[in-house]
CSV table of C-alpha atoms in Angstrom, one decimal:
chain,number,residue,atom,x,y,z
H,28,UNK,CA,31.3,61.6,18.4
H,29,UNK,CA,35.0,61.8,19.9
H,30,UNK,CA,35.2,61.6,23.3
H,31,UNK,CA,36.9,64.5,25.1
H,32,UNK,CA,40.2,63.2,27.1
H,33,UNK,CA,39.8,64.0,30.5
H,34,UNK,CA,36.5,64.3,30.8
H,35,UNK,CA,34.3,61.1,28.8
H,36,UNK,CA,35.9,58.0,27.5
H,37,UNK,CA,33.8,54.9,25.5
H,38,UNK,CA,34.6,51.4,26.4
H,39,UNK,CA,32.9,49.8,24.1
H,40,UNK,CA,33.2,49.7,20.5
H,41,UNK,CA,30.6,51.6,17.7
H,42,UNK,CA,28.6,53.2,20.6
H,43,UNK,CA,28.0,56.9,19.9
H,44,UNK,CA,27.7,57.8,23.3
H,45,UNK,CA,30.8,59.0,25.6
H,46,UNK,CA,30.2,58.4,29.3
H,47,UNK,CA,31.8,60.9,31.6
H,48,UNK,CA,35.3,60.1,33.8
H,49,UNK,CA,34.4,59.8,37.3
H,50,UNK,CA,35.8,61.7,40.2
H,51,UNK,CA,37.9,59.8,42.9
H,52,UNK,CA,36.2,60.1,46.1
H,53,UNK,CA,37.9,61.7,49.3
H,54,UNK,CA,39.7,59.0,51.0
H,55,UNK,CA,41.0,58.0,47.5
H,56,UNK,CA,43.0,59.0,44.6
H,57,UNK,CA,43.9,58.5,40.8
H,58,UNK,CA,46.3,55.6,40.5
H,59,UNK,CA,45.6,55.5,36.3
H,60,UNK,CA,44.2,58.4,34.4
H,61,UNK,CA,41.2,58.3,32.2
H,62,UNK,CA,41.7,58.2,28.5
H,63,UNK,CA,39.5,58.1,25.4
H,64,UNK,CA,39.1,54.2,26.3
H,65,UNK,CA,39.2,54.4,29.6
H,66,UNK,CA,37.9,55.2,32.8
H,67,UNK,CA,39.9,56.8,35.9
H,68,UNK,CA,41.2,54.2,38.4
H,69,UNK,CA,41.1,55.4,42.2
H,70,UNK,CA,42.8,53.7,44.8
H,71,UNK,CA,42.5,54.6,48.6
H,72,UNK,CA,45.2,56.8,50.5
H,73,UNK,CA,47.1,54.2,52.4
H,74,UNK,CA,47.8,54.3,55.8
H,75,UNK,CA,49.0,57.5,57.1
H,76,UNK,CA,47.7,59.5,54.7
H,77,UNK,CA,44.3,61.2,53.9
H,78,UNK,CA,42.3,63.1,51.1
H,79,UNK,CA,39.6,65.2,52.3
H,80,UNK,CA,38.1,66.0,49.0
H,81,UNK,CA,36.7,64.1,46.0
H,82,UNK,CA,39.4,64.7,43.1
H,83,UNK,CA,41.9,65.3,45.5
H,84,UNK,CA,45.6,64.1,46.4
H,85,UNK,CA,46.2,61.9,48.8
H,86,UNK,CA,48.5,63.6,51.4
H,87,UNK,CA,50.7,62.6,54.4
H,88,UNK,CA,49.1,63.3,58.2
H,89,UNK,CA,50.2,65.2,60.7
H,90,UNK,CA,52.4,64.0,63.2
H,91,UNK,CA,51.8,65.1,66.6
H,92,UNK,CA,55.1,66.8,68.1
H,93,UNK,CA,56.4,66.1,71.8
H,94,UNK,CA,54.4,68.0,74.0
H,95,UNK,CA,51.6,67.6,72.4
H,96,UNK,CA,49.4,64.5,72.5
H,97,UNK,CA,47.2,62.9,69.2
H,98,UNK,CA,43.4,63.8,70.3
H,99,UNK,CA,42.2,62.0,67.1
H,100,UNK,CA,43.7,59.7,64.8
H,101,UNK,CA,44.0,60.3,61.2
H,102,UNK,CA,41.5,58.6,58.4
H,103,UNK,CA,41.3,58.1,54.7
H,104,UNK,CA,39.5,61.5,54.9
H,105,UNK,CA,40.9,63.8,57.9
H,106,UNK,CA,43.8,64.7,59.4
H,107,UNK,CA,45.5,64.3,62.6
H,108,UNK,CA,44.0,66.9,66.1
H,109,UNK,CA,47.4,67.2,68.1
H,110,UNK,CA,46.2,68.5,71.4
H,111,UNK,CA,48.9,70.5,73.7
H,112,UNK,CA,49.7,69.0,76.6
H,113,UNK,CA,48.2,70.8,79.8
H,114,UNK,CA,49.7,73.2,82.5
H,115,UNK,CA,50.1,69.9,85.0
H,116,UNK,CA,51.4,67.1,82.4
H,117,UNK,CA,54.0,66.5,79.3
H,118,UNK,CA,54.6,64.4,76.5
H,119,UNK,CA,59.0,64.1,75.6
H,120,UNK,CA,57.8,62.1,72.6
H,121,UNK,CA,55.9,62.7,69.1
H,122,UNK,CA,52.7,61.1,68.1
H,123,UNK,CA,51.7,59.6,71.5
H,124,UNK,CA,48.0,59.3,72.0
H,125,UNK,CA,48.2,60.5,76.2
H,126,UNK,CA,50.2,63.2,77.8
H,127,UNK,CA,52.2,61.9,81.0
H,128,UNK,CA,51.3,63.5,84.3
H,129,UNK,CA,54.0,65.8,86.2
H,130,UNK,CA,56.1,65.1,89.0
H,131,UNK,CA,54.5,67.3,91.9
H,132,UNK,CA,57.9,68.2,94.4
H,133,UNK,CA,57.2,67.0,98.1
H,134,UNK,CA,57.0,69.3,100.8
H,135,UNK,CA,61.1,68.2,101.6
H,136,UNK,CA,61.8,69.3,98.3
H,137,UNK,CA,62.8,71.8,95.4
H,138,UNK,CA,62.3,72.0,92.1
H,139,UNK,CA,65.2,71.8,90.4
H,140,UNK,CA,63.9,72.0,86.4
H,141,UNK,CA,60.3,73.1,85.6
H,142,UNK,CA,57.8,71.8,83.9
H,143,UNK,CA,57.5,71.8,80.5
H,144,UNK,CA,55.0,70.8,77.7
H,145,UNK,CA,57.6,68.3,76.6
H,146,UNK,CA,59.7,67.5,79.9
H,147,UNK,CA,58.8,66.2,83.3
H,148,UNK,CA,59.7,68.5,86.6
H,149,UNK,CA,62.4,67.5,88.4
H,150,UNK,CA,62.3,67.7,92.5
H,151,UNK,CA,65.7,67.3,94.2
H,152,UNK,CA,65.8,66.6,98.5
H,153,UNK,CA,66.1,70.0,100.4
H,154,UNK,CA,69.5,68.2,102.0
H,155,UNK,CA,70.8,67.2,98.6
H,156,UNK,CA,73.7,69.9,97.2
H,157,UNK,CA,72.1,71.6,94.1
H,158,UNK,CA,74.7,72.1,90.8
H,159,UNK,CA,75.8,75.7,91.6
H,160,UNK,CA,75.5,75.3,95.3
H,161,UNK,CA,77.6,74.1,98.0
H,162,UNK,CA,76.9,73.0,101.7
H,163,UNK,CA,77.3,76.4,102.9
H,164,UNK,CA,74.9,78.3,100.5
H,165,UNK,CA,71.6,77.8,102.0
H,166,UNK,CA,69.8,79.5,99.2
H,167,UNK,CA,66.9,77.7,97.5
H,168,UNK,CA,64.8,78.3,94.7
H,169,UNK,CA,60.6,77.4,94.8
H,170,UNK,CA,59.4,78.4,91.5
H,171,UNK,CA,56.1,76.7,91.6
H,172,UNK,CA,53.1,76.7,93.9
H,173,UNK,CA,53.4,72.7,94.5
H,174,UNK,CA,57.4,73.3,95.9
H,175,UNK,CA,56.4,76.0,99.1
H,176,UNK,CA,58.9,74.5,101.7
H,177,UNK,CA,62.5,76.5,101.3
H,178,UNK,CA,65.0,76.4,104.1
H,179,UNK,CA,66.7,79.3,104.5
């Protein structure tokens, strides 16, 4: 009997018998393809990669962006979890396992940038000049809960 390429290979000489090409596991992939001779070779996904299927392709991870923080770590068999950084933190760079927490503006200050997923609040002194402003423009701008004191 001839063995069917792909599918069963014999290793050893004058047997009748074709035993059947195995499947690489997830975590793993073919390296060296089976032939009439031979078995499949399978070797694992290296680092920062993963297969989550047996007969599958090893494939590269997902890397967590800035402002979002890596909730679980990739394996030989899953993928990244990013996780978005919350309403009172924020992460300026990718694939960091923690999110930062925020700058909270004191009670003599303003908030002169907000807060974003992927850049910190900044708080400037209520007697400090503001870009745009001068000495004699008293206005001021509180545009979160955490900045309340204005002087008018």
């Amino acid at each position: 009997e001839s063995c069917e390429p792909g599918q069963t290979y014999q290793d050893a000489s004058n047997r009748p018998d074709c035993k059947g090409v195995r499947t690489c596991p997830a975590g793993f992939e073919e390296s060296t393809a089976p032939t009439k001779s031979s078995d499949r070779a399978c070797e694992q996904c290296e680092s920062g990669k993963y297969n989550p299927e047996a007969g599958g392709v090893c494939q590269s991870a997902t890397q967590c962006l800035a402002g979002f923080r890596q909730s679980e770590a990739s394996t030989r068999t899953s993928d990244t979890k990013c996780r978005e950084c919350g309403s009172t933190a924020y992460q300026p760079e990718p694939n960091q396992a923690e999110c930062l927490d925020a700058t909270i503006c004191t009670s003599n200050q303003w908030m002169t940038r907000e807060l974003t997923t992927s850049s910190d609040r900044e708080c400037t002194s209520v007697n400090e000049c503001v870009a745009g402003l001068d000495q004699d423009d008293q206005a001021c701008s509180c545009l979160a809960a955490s900045c309340t004191r204005c002087f008018q």
